[in-house]
mmCIF file of C-alpha atoms and ligand atoms in Angstrom:
data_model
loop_
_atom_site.group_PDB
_atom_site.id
_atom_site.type_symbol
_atom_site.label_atom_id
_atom_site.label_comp_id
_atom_site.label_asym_id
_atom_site.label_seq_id
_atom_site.Cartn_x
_atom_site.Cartn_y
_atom_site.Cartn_z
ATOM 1 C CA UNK A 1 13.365 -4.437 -32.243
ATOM 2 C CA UNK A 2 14.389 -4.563 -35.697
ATOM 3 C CA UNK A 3 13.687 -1.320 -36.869
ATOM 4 C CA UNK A 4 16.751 -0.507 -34.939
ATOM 5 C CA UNK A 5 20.612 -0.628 -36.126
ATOM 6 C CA UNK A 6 22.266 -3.929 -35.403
ATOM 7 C CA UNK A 7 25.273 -2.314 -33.584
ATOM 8 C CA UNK A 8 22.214 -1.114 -31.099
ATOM 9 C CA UNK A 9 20.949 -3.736 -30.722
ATOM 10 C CA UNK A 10 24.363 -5.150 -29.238
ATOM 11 C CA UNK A 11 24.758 -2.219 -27.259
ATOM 12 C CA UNK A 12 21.168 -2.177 -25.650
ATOM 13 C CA UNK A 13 21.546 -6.195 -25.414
ATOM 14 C CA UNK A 14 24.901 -6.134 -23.645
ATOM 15 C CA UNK A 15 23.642 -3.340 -21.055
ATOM 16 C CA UNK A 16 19.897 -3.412 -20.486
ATOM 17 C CA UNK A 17 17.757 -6.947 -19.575
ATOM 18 C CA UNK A 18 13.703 -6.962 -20.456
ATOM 19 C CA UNK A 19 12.248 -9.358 -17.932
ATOM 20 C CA UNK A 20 8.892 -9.398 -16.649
ATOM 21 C CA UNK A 21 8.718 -11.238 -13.144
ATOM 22 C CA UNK A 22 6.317 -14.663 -14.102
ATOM 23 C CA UNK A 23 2.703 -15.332 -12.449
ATOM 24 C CA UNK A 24 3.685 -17.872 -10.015
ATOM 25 C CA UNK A 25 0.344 -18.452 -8.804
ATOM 26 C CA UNK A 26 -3.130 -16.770 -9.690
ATOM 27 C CA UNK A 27 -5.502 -16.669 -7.085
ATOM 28 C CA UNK A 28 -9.336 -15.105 -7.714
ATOM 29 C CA UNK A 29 -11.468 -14.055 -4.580
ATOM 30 C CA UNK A 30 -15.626 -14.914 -4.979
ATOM 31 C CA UNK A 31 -15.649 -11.111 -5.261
ATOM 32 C CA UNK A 32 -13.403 -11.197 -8.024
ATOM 33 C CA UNK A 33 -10.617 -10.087 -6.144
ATOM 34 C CA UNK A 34 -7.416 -11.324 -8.068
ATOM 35 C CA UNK A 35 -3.876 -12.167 -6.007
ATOM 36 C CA UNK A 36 -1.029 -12.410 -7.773
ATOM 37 C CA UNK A 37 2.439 -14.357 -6.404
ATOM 38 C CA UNK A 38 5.436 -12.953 -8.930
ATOM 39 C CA UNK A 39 8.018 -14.192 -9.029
ATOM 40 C CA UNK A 40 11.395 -12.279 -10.196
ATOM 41 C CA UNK A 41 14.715 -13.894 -11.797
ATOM 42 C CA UNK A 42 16.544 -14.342 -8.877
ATOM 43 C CA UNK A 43 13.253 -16.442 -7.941
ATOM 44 C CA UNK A 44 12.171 -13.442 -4.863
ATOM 45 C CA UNK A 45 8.431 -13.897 -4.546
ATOM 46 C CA UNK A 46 5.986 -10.834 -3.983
ATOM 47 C CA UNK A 47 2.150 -10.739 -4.059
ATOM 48 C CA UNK A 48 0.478 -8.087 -6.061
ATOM 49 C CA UNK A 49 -3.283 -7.287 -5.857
ATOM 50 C CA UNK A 50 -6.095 -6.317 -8.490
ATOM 51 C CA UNK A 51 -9.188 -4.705 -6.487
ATOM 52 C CA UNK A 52 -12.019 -4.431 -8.656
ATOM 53 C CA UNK A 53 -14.557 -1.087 -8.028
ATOM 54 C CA UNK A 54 -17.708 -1.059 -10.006
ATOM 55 C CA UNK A 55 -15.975 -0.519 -13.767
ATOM 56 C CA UNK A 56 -12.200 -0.493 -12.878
ATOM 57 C CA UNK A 57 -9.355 -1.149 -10.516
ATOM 58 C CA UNK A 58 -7.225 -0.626 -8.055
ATOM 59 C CA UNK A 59 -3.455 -2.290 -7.827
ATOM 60 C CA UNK A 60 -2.089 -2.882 -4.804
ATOM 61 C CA UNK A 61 2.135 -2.630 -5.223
ATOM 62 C CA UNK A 62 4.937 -4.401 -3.281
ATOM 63 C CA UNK A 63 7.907 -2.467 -2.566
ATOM 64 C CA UNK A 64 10.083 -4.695 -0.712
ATOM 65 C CA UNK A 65 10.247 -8.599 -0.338
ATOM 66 C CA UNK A 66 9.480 -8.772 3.553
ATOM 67 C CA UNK A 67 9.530 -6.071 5.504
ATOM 68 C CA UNK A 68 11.816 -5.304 8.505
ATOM 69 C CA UNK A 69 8.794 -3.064 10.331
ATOM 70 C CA UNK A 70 7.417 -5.976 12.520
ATOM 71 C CA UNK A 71 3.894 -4.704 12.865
ATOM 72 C CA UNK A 72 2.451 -7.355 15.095
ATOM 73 C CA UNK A 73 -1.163 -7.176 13.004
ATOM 74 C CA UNK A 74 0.582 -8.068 9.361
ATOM 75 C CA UNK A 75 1.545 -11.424 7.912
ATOM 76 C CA UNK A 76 4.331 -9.337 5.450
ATOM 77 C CA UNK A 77 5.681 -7.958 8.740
ATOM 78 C CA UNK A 78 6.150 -11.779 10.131
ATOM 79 C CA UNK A 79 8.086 -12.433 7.116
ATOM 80 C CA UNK A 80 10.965 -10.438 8.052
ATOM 81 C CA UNK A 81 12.744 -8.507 5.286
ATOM 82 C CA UNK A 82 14.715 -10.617 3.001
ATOM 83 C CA UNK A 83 15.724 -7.237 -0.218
ATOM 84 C CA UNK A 84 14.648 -3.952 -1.688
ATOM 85 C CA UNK A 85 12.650 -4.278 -4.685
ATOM 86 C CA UNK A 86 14.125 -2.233 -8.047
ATOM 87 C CA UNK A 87 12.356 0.910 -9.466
ATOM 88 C CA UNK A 88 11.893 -1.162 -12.270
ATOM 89 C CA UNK A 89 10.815 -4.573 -10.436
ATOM 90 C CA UNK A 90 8.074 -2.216 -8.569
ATOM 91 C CA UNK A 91 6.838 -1.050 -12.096
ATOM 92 C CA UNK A 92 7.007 -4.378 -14.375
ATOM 93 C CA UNK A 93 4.059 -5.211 -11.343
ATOM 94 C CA UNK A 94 1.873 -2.625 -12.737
ATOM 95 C CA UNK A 95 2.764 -4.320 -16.532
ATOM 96 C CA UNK A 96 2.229 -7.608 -15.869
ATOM 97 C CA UNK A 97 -1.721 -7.160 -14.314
ATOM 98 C CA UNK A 98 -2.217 -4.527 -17.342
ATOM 99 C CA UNK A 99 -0.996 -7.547 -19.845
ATOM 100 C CA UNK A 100 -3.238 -9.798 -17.804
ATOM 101 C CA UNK A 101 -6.233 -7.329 -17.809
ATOM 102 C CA UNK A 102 -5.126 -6.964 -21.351
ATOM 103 C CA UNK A 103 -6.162 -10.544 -22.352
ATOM 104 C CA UNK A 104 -9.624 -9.846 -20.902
ATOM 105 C CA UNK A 105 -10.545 -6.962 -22.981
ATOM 106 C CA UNK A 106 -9.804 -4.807 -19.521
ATOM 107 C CA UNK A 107 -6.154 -3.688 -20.379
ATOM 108 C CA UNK A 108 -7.511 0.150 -19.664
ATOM 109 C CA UNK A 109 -9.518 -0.433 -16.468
ATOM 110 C CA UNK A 110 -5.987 -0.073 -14.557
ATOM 111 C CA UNK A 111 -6.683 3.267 -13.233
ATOM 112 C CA UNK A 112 -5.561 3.335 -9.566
ATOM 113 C CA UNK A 113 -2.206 1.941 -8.107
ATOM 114 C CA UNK A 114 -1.593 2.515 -4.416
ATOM 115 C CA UNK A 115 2.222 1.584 -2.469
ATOM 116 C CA UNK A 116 0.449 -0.800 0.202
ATOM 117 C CA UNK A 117 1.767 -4.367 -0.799
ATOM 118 C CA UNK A 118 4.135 -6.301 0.620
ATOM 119 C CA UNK A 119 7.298 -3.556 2.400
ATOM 120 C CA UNK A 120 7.636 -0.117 3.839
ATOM 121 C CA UNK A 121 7.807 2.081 0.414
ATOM 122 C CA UNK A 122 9.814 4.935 2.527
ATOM 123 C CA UNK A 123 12.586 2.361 3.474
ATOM 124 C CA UNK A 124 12.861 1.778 -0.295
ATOM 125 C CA UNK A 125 12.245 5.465 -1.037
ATOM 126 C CA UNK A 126 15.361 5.752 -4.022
ATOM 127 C CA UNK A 127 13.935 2.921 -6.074
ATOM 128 C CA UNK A 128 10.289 3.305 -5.313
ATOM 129 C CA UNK A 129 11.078 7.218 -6.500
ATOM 130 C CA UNK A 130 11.889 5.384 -9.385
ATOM 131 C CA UNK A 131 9.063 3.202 -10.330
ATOM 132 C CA UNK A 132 6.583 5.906 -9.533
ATOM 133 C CA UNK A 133 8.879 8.018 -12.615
ATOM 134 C CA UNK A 134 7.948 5.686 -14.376
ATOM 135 C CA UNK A 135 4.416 5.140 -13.765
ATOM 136 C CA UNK A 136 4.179 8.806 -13.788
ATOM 137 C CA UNK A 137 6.049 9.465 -17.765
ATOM 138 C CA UNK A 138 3.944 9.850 -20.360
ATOM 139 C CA UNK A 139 6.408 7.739 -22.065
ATOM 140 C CA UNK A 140 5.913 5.355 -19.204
ATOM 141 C CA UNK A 141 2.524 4.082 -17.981
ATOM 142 C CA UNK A 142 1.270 7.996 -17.894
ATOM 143 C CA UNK A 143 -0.581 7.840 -14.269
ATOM 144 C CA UNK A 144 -1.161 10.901 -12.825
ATOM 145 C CA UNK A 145 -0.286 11.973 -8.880
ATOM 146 C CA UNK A 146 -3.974 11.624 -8.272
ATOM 147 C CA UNK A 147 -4.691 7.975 -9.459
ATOM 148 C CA UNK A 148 -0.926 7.065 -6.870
ATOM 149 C CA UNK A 149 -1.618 6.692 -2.988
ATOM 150 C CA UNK A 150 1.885 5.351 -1.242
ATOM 151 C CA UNK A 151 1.061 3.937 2.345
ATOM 152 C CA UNK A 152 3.604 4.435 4.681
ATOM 153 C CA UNK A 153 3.788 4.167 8.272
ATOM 154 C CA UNK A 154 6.116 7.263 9.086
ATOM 155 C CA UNK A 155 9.804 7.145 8.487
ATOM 156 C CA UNK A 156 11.320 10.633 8.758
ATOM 157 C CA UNK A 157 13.487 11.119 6.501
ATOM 158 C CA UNK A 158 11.609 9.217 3.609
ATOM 159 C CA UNK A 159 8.521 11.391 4.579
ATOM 160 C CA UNK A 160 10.484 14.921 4.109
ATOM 161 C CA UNK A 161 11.877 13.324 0.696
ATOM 162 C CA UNK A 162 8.538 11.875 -0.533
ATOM 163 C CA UNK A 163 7.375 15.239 0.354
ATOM 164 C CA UNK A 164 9.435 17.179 -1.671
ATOM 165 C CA UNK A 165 8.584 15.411 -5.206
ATOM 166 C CA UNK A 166 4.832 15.100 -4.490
ATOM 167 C CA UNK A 167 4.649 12.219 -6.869
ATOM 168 C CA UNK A 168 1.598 10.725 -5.311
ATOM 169 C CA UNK A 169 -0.644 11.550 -2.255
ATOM 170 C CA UNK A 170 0.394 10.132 0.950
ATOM 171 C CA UNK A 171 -1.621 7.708 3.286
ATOM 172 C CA UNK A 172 -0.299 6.984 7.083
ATOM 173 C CA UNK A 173 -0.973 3.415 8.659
ATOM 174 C CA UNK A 174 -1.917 5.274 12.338
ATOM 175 C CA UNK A 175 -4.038 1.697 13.766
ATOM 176 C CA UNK A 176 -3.278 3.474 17.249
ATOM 177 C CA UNK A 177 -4.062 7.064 18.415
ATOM 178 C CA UNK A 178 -1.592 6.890 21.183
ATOM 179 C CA UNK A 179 2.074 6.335 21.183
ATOM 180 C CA UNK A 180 1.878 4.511 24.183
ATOM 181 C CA UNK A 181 -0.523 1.631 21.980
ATOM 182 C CA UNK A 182 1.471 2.095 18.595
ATOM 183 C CA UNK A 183 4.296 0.640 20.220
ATOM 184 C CA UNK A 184 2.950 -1.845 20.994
ATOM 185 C CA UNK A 185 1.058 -2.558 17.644
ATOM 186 C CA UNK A 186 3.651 -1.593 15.569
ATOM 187 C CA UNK A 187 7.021 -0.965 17.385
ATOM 188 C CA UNK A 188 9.201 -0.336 14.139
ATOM 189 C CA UNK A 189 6.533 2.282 13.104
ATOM 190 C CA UNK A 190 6.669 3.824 16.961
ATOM 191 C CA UNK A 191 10.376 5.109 16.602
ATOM 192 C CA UNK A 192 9.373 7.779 15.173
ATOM 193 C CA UNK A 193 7.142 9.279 18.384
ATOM 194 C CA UNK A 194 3.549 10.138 17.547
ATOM 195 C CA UNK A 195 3.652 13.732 17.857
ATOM 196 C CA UNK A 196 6.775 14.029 15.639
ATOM 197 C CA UNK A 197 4.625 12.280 12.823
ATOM 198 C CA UNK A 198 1.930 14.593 13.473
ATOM 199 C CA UNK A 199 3.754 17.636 13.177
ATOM 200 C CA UNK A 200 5.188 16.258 9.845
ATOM 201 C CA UNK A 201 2.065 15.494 8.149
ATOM 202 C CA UNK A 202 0.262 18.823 8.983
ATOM 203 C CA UNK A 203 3.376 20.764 7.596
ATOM 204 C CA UNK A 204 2.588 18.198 4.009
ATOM 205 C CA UNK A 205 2.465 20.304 0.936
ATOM 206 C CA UNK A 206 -1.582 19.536 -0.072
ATOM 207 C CA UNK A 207 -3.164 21.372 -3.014
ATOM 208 C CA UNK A 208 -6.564 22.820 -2.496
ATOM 209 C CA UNK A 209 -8.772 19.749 -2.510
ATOM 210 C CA UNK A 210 -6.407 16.866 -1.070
ATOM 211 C CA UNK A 211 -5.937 15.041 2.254
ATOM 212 C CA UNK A 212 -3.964 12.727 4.114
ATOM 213 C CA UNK A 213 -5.789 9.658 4.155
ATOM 214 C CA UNK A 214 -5.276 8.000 7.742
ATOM 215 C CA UNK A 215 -6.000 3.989 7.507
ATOM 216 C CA UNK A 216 -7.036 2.379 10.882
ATOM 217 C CA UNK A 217 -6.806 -1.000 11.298
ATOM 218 C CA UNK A 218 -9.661 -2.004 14.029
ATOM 219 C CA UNK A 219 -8.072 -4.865 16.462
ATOM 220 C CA UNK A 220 -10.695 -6.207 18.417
ATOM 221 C CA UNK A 221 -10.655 -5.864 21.682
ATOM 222 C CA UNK A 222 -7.275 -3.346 21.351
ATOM 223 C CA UNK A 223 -7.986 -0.413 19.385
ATOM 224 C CA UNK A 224 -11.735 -0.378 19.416
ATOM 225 C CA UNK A 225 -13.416 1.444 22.139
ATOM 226 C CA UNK A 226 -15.366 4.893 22.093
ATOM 227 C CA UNK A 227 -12.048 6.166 24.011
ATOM 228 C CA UNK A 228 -9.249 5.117 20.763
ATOM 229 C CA UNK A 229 -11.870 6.416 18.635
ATOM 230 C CA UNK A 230 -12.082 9.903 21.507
ATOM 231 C CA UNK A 231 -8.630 10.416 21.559
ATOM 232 C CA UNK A 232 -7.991 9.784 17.748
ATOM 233 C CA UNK A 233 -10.689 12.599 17.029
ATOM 234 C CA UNK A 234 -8.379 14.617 18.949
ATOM 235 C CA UNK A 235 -4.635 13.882 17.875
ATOM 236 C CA UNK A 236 -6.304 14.499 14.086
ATOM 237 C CA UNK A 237 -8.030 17.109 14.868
ATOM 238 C CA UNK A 238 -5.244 19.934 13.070
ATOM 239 C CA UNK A 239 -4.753 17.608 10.126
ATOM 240 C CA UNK A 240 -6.703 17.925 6.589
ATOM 241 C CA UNK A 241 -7.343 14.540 6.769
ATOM 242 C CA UNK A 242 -10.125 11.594 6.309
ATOM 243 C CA UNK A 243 -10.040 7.755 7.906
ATOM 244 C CA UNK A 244 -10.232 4.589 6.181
ATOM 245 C CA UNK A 245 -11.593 1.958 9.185
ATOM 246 C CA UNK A 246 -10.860 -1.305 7.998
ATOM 247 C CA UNK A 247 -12.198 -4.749 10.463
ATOM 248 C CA UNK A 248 -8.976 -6.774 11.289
ATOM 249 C CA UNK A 249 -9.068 -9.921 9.027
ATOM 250 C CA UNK A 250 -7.227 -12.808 10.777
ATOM 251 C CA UNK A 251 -4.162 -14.428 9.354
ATOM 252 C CA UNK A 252 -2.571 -17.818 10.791
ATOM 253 C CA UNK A 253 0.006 -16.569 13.393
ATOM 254 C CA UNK A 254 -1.145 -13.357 14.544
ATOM 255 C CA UNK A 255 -2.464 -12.737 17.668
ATOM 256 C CA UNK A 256 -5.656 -10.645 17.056
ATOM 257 C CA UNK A 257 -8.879 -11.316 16.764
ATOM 258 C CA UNK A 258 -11.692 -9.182 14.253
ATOM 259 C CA UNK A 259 -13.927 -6.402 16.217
ATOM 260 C CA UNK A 260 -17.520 -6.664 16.851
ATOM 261 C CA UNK A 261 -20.041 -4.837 13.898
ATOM 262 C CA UNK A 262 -21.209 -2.943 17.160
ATOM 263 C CA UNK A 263 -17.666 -1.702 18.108
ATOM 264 C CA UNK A 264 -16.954 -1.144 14.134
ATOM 265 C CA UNK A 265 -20.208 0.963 14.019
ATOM 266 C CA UNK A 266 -19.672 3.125 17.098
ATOM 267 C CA UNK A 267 -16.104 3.718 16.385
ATOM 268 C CA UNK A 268 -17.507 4.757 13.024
ATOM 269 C CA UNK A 269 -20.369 7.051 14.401
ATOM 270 C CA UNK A 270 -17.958 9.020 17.374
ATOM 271 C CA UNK A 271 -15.778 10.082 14.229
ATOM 272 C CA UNK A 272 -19.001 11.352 12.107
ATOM 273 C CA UNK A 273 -20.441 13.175 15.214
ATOM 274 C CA UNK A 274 -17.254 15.106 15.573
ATOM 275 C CA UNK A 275 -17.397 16.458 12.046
ATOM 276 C CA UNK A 276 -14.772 13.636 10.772
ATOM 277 C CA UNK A 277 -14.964 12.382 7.366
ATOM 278 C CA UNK A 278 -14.213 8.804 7.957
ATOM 279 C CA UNK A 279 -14.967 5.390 5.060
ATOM 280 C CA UNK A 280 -15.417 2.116 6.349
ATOM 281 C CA UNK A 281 -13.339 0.057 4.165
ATOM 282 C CA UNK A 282 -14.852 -3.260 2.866
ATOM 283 C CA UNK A 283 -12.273 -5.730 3.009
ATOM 284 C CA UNK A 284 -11.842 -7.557 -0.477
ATOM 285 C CA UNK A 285 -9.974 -10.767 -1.310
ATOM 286 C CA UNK A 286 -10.562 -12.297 2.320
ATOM 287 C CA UNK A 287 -11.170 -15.897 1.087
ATOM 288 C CA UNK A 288 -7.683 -15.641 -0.845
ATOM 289 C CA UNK A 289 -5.899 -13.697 1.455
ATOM 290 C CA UNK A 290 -5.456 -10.520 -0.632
ATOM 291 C CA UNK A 291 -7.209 -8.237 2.369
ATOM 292 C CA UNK A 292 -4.790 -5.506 4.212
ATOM 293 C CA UNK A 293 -2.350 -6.865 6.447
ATOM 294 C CA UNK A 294 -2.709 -10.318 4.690
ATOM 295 C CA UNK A 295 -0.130 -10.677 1.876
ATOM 296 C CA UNK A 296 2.666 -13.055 2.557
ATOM 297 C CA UNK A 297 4.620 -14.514 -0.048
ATOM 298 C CA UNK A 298 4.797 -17.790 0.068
ATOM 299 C CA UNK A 299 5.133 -20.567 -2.431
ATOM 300 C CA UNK A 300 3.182 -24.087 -2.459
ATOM 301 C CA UNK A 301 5.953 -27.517 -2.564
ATOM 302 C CA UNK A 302 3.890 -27.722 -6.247
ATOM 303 C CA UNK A 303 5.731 -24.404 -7.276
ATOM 304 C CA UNK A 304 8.974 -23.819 -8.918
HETATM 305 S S1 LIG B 1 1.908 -3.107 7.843
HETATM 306 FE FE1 LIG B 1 3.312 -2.393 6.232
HETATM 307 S S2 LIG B 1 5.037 -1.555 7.394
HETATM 308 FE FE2 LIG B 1 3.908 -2.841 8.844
HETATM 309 S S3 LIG B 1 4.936 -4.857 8.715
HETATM 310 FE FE3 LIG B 1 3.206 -4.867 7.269
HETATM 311 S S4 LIG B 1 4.115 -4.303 5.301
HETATM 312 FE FE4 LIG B 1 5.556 -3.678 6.906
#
């Protein structure tokens, strides 16, 4: 920067470092899904993913490095939590695939960025607050609350605060319609009892034409029958909301296996006939393991 004074220079070089976290490893999916392992200063690894959707994409953002909610379906959960990512590690993410994009001629494709990497974004809520300040300035990466979706699956406190600022729109990681099964699924999540998390996303500030977006993970075999997908018509039945279904994809370690297409379509069709609006995600990135509940950071012995 040397169209600034020297003695600022000092002063911004004494207080302030500029260092992007470096592509470990780039993995690309055979539909184009691209995985990326960063890896910060302190040498922390997190994954990062670019989702491509007919002319643009999608980045998937890590918040933490681990995570401490142990659900039993995710390979980041098996990690355990090892730190908080900074506000400004979350952001230099979002940077870094933009620069990479950049070098392809696809630098302004970056439209979307959604908080459902590696980590629980509301136990990092101060420093994800941060990055998403950024990402939000127009003298930052100028997203808008629209193009931001921050997955979370239901911590009080975070979800009254992340309410308040309405910096992006909120999606909930249900995967069980009872909290007898969430427990079991996701037993961090399940402190916070079912009908407390309800009553805290129907009181969610929403402008006129938003929703909650509710992401169900189907578990073959656990939390696929015509009766989850019953009694999840009715615990959602108050909430302005609409359901991502997403098939399980397997990871080494966990103990679930993927649901039949039949069970995948009928869940899919009891939601429709009761006036649900409900998506059946395609999973993207399987081959590399980029898909949801997949990302695990984990360096080759040929890495540094
Ligand atoms: S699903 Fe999300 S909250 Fe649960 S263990 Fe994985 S990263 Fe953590």
């Amino acid at each position: 920067m040397t169209n600034v004074a020297k003695s600022l220079r000092e002063r911004l070089a004494a207080t302030w470092v500029i260092a992007w976290p470096r592509i470990h490893t780039l993995q690309e999916s055979t539909d184009t899904t691209v995985k990326l392992l960063l890896q910060y200063a302190d040498g922390a690894l997190v994954e990062t993913v670019l989702i491509p959707e007919k002319d643009r994409f999608t980045q998937c953002l890590s918040t933490q490095v681990g995570c401490a909610m142990g659900c039993t379906f995710c390979s980041t959960g098996k990690m355990g939590f090892l730190r908080n990512l900074t506000g400004g590690e979350i952001a230099m993410q979002v940077l870094v695939a933009r620069d990479l994009l950049g070098q392809q001629g696809k630098g302004d494709r970056l439209t979307n960025l959604v908080f459902m990497g590696m980590g629980e974004p509301l136990m990092n809520w101060p420093e994800v607050k941060r990055s998403m300040e950024i990402l939000h300035s127009e003298h930052g990466l100028n997203f808008s609350r629209r193009k931001i979706t921050l997955s979370t699956c239901g911590i009080k406190k975070g979800l009254q605060e992340f309410a308040k600022h309405g910096l992006a729109l909120p999606a909930i990681s249900l995967h069980a319609p009872t909290q007898e099964l969430r427990k079991q699924i996701m037993p961090g999540a399940a402190r916070l009892p079912l009908d407390e998390l309800m009553a805290l996303l129907e009181s969610y500030p929403l402008q006129p034409r938003e929703r909650v977006t509710i992401e169900y993970i189907l578990l073959g075999g656990v939390n696929d029958t015509p009766q989850h997908a019953r009694q999840l018509v009715k615990l959602l039945a108050r909430l302005k909301c609409k359901v991502n279904l997403i098939a399980f994809n397997p990871g080494p370690g966990i103990p679930y296996k993927s649901p039949t297409r039949e069970a995948v379509l009928a869940f899919e069709q009891i939601l429709w006939d009761k006036g649900m609006t409900c998506i059946l995600r395609k999973s993207k990135g399987q081959d590399i393991a980029a898909a949801c509940g997949q990302l695990r950071a984990k360096a080759d012995r040929s890495g540094s």
